[in-house]
Amino acid sequence: MRLIGVETTSLRERVFALLQVCSEKKDLGASRDAYALIIKGGFDSIKVVGDHLIRLFALVSSLEDALYIFSQIHEPSLYTWNSIISASVQNGNPQQALSIYYSMSTPPDKITISSVLRASIAAQDIEAGKNAHNQVVVQGISLDFVFGSTLVDFYSKLGTLDEAWTVFNALMYRDVVTWGAMLSGFLQHGQPEKCLMYLEFMRQEGIQPNKVIFILILQAVNNGRVPVHGMAIHAELCTVGLEKDLAIESALIEMYSKHGFLEEAEIVFKSADSLDLVLWTTFIGTYVHCQKHQLAFKVYEEMLVKGLFPDKVTFLFLLQACGNEGNVLRGLEIHEKVTLSGLDKDLSIENTLTCMYAKCGYLDQACRIFDQILFRDEISWAAIIAGHVDFGHYHRAIELYIIMHMEGFCPTTSVLASILNACAHLAIVDEGRLIHDLITKLNFPNELYVENSLLFMYARCNKLLDAQYIFVKMSTKDIVTYTSLISAFADNGWVHDVLNLLNLMQVEGVDPDEGIFICSLVACANARAFQEVMQMYMDCGMLQDAQAVFNLIAGPDVVLWSVLISGYNKHGKVSVAVDLVEEMLTKVEPDQIAYLSLLQVCCGVGFIKQARLLHSQIVESGLNYMPSVHSTILDMYTKCGSMEDAHRLFIRAKEKDLVSWGCMLAGYAMMGDMRLVNECLENMERDGLKLTRTRFTSILHACSHAGALTDAWHHFQCMGDGFDLVPSMDHYDGILDLLSRVGHVKHACDLLQTAPVPSNFGETSLFASYRTYGDEESSLSLITPYIS
């Protein structure tokens, strides 16, 4: 028996060694040969062999073989069930995984439920996942952070964020993966602001973001907060040393480009240590997104010089650029390279080629490519129909729509919008109503461009009541919406309705463009109405329309110039304002007010070029010696973060008053440079200048930013002792926050007791400090009197 046992053990080891070799090679043929040998040797009777075979065939992407082996196991163990469910998920058949789960004869464990949750995500089956979660509760399976993260991920990805938060909140311990699942859910389902907010909560728990979290946050910043939050995240990435990671660099480029920050995107790209194809492609996409097509082509040529050949995504960007620019010659060149790469039969490439040729006006070539597509999809039809509509081939577009319908394709919102535009231009309202009925029948979501197409169709067909009905029902309106209706009203002489819509645009924050302006002027035939429209544009800050009115006036004076410049400054159009000043210099004499408004707008990071240009113009005008102008220039440089320019200007000043010193102090405080802040304070004291409450706020902010508790406490006490100033709650909040963050909870509580009024911010700081530094009993005894 002993010899037989040794021999059997040796043979089993050989079987498992054979399976291991097959796993490493990932060879389906070899795996099937191994299985045949196992059957021939009778080793399939060993229970664990079947489990290993299931995993092997899952690894070599043969779910069919894995399912067959599973069917031959008469009494599958829990490990066997887990293996086949995982194999089904791994090989892209989540429905099969769920079906097997429902047929289990053994209670599931965490591994089973985790696989079922992944299957539910892939199958978009919320009920299956909830069923699995209920099984966890029934069986009393413990909810550790790994398993909890999987549950949070499931609920987040399927859009049930309340349930995700409930599970998340119930976890005793959360790691960066758990937080990532929650943040990803917020981002994926249109709540980027929550994603950013919960990042701060994560930090308060002492968990620092990793690469994945940073990428999520950069995507969340695309909600329009690049100047404030995105640049701060970029700075933090530089601090933690992740700014050179390729995935991070790609995310930074996308973030900056989405908001038109091309210079920043270029800096990230050009400073990359190594440029792979993904980074090159991302940068090409940046220029395409910003409509800088020639620059996109230039980057593409540089990429070729570096020896990199485009992939599918690169080609898609380049073809899109050719279509947008109408550059058919470049499009032909890219098409040739696509063919050489063997990607010309890829459906997304074929669709983009169709769209490119159509946009370039080469409809015959677009049709040839369309006809050669073997497996057309809805996007293919949308591209060819839109191409015909864009170039006025309305009848043919409708014919193509009918053929599409006959071939069994369900029209997309894009196709229906194109057909509505065709009906509008042909003034065939009955056919347009049929499309309207179809949109209602298919229960499409209310997409703005479809609603705009409906409104445009009724307006062009002179069915103004129908158009007004669509307008009233629209939850969101843009410039296209108003243009369609105002144009129809103007054509019919409905002046009162035109003005009402213009007023409504003001209320809803939609700025009119030149087309609406022209329609309004047509409707407002008398001079009185013309003046009302012009004044409304100026009062509402509708600068483009005010500019259009301005251009109609012969010899505008300095007042009108100043109104325009102030308007552009107010809305941050610095480059436009600077261009206006340059033009103004050649026609009228600018005044001090115009320059002051421009200087104030330039007070921000990113405007240093414009700031220096304005400064040089003011020097030429001789206005730089005016005290108010000089101090405004100084304040501008400090707020731009250019302390070198500010220092140079400050040193040259003959007299340095409290305002000048205050600007320099605020600038150094904003930089968090305590050495320069203290040096500045000593110089002010030497000159006999006393600090204001506002300047003390800047000082305490700088101390807090630098973690300089000793300096902060000294300056806080100096307010009353040396300057006879009573600290405000802003000052208390600053010192309380610093004390709490460095763990001086007792001192913070003592100070809070002396505050003139209760401080919500101070109490919050104390509570956060309690969670980070204090033990429960003693910290609660300190904090309770202030938060009760």
mmCIF file of C-alpha atoms in Angstrom, residues 437-597:
data_model
loop_
_atom_site.group_PDB
_atom_site.id
_atom_site.type_symbol
_atom_site.label_atom_id
_atom_site.label_comp_id
_atom_site.label_asym_id
_atom_site.label_seq_id
_atom_site.Cartn_x
_atom_site.Cartn_y
_atom_site.Cartn_z
ATOM 1 C CA ASP A 437 -44.707 61.025 -33.487
ATOM 2 C CA LEU A 438 -41.936 58.426 -33.891
ATOM 3 C CA ILE A 439 -39.732 60.245 -31.354
ATOM 4 C CA THR A 440 -42.629 60.205 -28.890
ATOM 5 C CA LYS A 441 -43.384 56.522 -29.599
ATOM 6 C CA LEU A 442 -39.766 55.430 -29.119
ATOM 7 C CA ASN A 443 -39.661 57.342 -25.828
ATOM 8 C CA PHE A 444 -36.255 58.857 -26.486
ATOM 9 C CA PRO A 445 -34.806 60.952 -23.657
ATOM 10 C CA ASN A 446 -35.225 64.697 -24.053
ATOM 11 C CA GLU A 447 -31.986 65.511 -25.870
ATOM 12 C CA LEU A 448 -31.465 69.177 -26.621
ATOM 13 C CA TYR A 449 -30.332 68.809 -30.234
ATOM 14 C CA VAL A 450 -33.425 66.714 -31.096
ATOM 15 C CA GLU A 451 -35.763 69.231 -29.460
ATOM 16 C CA ASN A 452 -33.967 72.026 -31.323
ATOM 17 C CA SER A 453 -34.488 70.162 -34.603
ATOM 18 C CA LEU A 454 -38.206 69.761 -33.839
ATOM 19 C CA LEU A 455 -38.566 73.443 -33.013
ATOM 20 C CA PHE A 456 -36.606 74.434 -36.140
ATOM 21 C CA MET A 457 -38.817 72.217 -38.332
ATOM 22 C CA TYR A 458 -42.044 73.771 -37.055
ATOM 23 C CA ALA A 459 -40.604 77.295 -37.197
ATOM 24 C CA ARG A 460 -39.380 76.898 -40.795
ATOM 25 C CA CYS A 461 -42.753 75.453 -41.771
ATOM 26 C CA ASN A 462 -44.370 78.566 -40.218
ATOM 27 C CA LYS A 463 -46.208 76.527 -37.571
ATOM 28 C CA LEU A 464 -45.432 79.014 -34.823
ATOM 29 C CA LEU A 465 -47.885 77.663 -32.256
ATOM 30 C CA ASP A 466 -46.350 74.193 -32.583
ATOM 31 C CA ALA A 467 -42.893 75.742 -32.301
ATOM 32 C CA GLN A 468 -43.933 77.649 -29.156
ATOM 33 C CA TYR A 469 -45.346 74.445 -27.671
ATOM 34 C CA ILE A 470 -42.003 72.663 -28.161
ATOM 35 C CA PHE A 471 -40.197 75.696 -26.737
ATOM 36 C CA VAL A 472 -42.291 75.786 -23.552
ATOM 37 C CA LYS A 473 -41.801 72.042 -22.946
ATOM 38 C CA MET A 474 -37.997 72.224 -23.253
ATOM 39 C CA SER A 475 -36.252 71.982 -19.901
ATOM 40 C CA THR A 476 -32.958 73.261 -21.365
ATOM 41 C CA LYS A 477 -32.506 75.896 -24.035
ATOM 42 C CA ASP A 478 -29.406 77.185 -25.820
ATOM 43 C CA ILE A 479 -28.573 79.791 -28.426
ATOM 44 C CA VAL A 480 -29.819 77.520 -31.245
ATOM 45 C CA THR A 481 -33.238 77.240 -29.560
ATOM 46 C CA TYR A 482 -33.692 80.992 -29.323
ATOM 47 C CA THR A 483 -32.316 81.660 -32.802
ATOM 48 C CA SER A 484 -34.904 79.377 -34.435
ATOM 49 C CA LEU A 485 -37.878 80.928 -32.652
ATOM 50 C CA ILE A 486 -36.720 84.564 -32.775
ATOM 51 C CA SER A 487 -35.998 84.218 -36.493
ATOM 52 C CA ALA A 488 -39.520 82.872 -37.102
ATOM 53 C CA PHE A 489 -41.087 85.632 -35.005
ATOM 54 C CA ALA A 490 -39.032 88.289 -36.813
ATOM 55 C CA ASP A 491 -40.037 86.948 -40.238
ATOM 56 C CA ASN A 492 -43.672 87.295 -39.179
ATOM 57 C CA GLY A 493 -43.263 90.747 -37.634
ATOM 58 C CA TRP A 494 -43.982 89.651 -34.055
ATOM 59 C CA VAL A 495 -41.850 92.406 -32.486
ATOM 60 C CA HIS A 496 -43.309 92.091 -28.990
ATOM 61 C CA ASP A 497 -42.588 88.353 -28.917
ATOM 62 C CA VAL A 498 -39.030 88.934 -30.144
ATOM 63 C CA LEU A 499 -38.359 91.350 -27.280
ATOM 64 C CA ASN A 500 -39.974 89.004 -24.772
ATOM 65 C CA LEU A 501 -37.655 86.207 -25.903
ATOM 66 C CA LEU A 502 -34.656 88.521 -25.642
ATOM 67 C CA ASN A 503 -35.651 89.341 -22.064
ATOM 68 C CA LEU A 504 -36.128 85.637 -21.320
ATOM 69 C CA MET A 505 -32.631 84.976 -22.675
ATOM 70 C CA GLN A 506 -31.298 87.484 -20.165
ATOM 71 C CA VAL A 507 -33.142 85.781 -17.297
ATOM 72 C CA GLU A 508 -31.905 82.307 -18.300
ATOM 73 C CA GLY A 509 -28.328 83.484 -18.864
ATOM 74 C CA VAL A 510 -28.136 82.731 -22.605
ATOM 75 C CA ASP A 511 -26.042 85.273 -24.522
ATOM 76 C CA PRO A 512 -27.381 86.259 -27.961
ATOM 77 C CA ASP A 513 -25.111 85.923 -30.978
ATOM 78 C CA GLU A 514 -24.869 88.012 -34.128
ATOM 79 C CA GLY A 515 -27.657 86.061 -35.845
ATOM 80 C CA ILE A 516 -30.143 86.843 -33.070
ATOM 81 C CA PHE A 517 -28.984 90.430 -33.051
ATOM 82 C CA ILE A 518 -29.682 90.806 -36.768
ATOM 83 C CA CYS A 519 -33.096 89.153 -36.420
ATOM 84 C CA SER A 520 -33.914 91.515 -33.569
ATOM 85 C CA LEU A 521 -32.937 94.554 -35.597
ATOM 86 C CA VAL A 522 -35.099 93.367 -38.472
ATOM 87 C CA ALA A 523 -38.023 93.000 -36.114
ATOM 88 C CA CYS A 524 -37.382 96.306 -34.362
ATOM 89 C CA ALA A 525 -37.806 98.549 -37.380
ATOM 90 C CA ASN A 526 -38.084 101.858 -35.548
ATOM 91 C CA ALA A 527 -35.284 103.727 -33.828
ATOM 92 C CA ARG A 528 -36.893 103.528 -30.404
ATOM 93 C CA ALA A 529 -36.942 99.745 -30.434
ATOM 94 C CA PHE A 530 -33.394 99.680 -31.814
ATOM 95 C CA GLN A 531 -32.159 101.699 -28.835
ATOM 96 C CA GLU A 532 -33.967 99.433 -26.379
ATOM 97 C CA VAL A 533 -32.268 96.366 -27.836
ATOM 98 C CA MET A 534 -28.851 98.029 -27.828
ATOM 99 C CA GLN A 535 -29.189 99.221 -24.227
ATOM 100 C CA MET A 536 -30.376 95.791 -23.132
ATOM 101 C CA TYR A 537 -27.283 94.146 -24.620
ATOM 102 C CA MET A 538 -24.976 96.532 -22.760
ATOM 103 C CA ASP A 539 -26.803 96.338 -19.425
ATOM 104 C CA CYS A 540 -26.866 92.540 -19.574
ATOM 105 C CA GLY A 541 -23.201 92.232 -20.500
ATOM 106 C CA MET A 542 -24.047 90.630 -23.864
ATOM 107 C CA LEU A 543 -20.735 91.767 -25.218
ATOM 108 C CA GLN A 544 -20.751 90.257 -28.692
ATOM 109 C CA ASP A 545 -24.060 91.907 -29.437
ATOM 110 C CA ALA A 546 -22.927 95.193 -27.888
ATOM 111 C CA GLN A 547 -19.864 94.920 -30.156
ATOM 112 C CA ALA A 548 -22.138 94.464 -33.170
ATOM 113 C CA VAL A 549 -24.053 97.627 -32.243
ATOM 114 C CA PHE A 550 -20.772 99.428 -31.602
ATOM 115 C CA ASN A 551 -19.537 98.536 -35.087
ATOM 116 C CA LEU A 552 -22.566 100.262 -36.633
ATOM 117 C CA ILE A 553 -21.738 103.586 -34.944
ATOM 118 C CA ALA A 554 -19.507 106.053 -36.771
ATOM 119 C CA GLY A 555 -16.798 107.575 -34.585
ATOM 120 C CA PRO A 556 -17.543 106.135 -31.116
ATOM 121 C CA ASP A 557 -16.126 108.256 -28.297
ATOM 122 C CA VAL A 558 -14.032 107.280 -25.289
ATOM 123 C CA VAL A 559 -17.138 106.619 -23.174
ATOM 124 C CA LEU A 560 -18.434 103.936 -25.523
ATOM 125 C CA TRP A 561 -14.933 102.488 -25.830
ATOM 126 C CA SER A 562 -14.736 102.340 -22.031
ATOM 127 C CA VAL A 563 -18.132 100.654 -21.788
ATOM 128 C CA LEU A 564 -16.999 97.918 -24.152
ATOM 129 C CA ILE A 565 -13.642 97.453 -22.428
ATOM 130 C CA SER A 566 -15.290 97.311 -18.995
ATOM 131 C CA GLY A 567 -17.782 94.770 -20.260
ATOM 132 C CA TYR A 568 -15.109 92.497 -21.662
ATOM 133 C CA ASN A 569 -13.080 92.882 -18.475
ATOM 134 C CA LYS A 570 -16.077 92.038 -16.323
ATOM 135 C CA HIS A 571 -16.539 88.765 -18.179
ATOM 136 C CA GLY A 572 -12.836 87.862 -18.242
ATOM 137 C CA LYS A 573 -12.280 88.512 -21.960
ATOM 138 C CA VAL A 574 -8.834 89.943 -21.313
ATOM 139 C CA SER A 575 -7.286 89.321 -24.715
ATOM 140 C CA VAL A 576 -10.285 90.934 -26.447
ATOM 141 C CA ALA A 577 -10.083 93.896 -24.077
ATOM 142 C CA VAL A 578 -6.358 94.340 -24.766
ATOM 143 C CA ASP A 579 -7.021 94.280 -28.510
ATOM 144 C CA LEU A 580 -9.675 96.948 -28.006
ATOM 145 C CA VAL A 581 -7.244 99.143 -26.067
ATOM 146 C CA GLU A 582 -4.661 98.855 -28.849
ATOM 147 C CA GLU A 583 -7.295 99.847 -31.389
ATOM 148 C CA MET A 584 -8.539 102.598 -29.087
ATOM 149 C CA LEU A 585 -5.049 104.148 -28.905
ATOM 150 C CA THR A 586 -5.109 104.770 -32.645
ATOM 151 C CA LYS A 587 -8.495 106.505 -32.558
ATOM 152 C CA VAL A 588 -9.158 108.140 -29.189
ATOM 153 C CA GLU A 589 -7.246 109.023 -26.040
ATOM 154 C CA PRO A 590 -7.906 106.336 -23.375
ATOM 155 C CA ASP A 591 -8.458 107.429 -19.825
ATOM 156 C CA GLN A 592 -7.400 106.220 -16.411
ATOM 157 C CA ILE A 593 -10.666 104.367 -15.762
ATOM 158 C CA ALA A 594 -10.213 102.098 -18.783
ATOM 159 C CA TYR A 595 -6.712 101.089 -17.710
ATOM 160 C CA LEU A 596 -7.755 100.474 -14.107
ATOM 161 C CA SER A 597 -10.528 98.096 -15.166
#
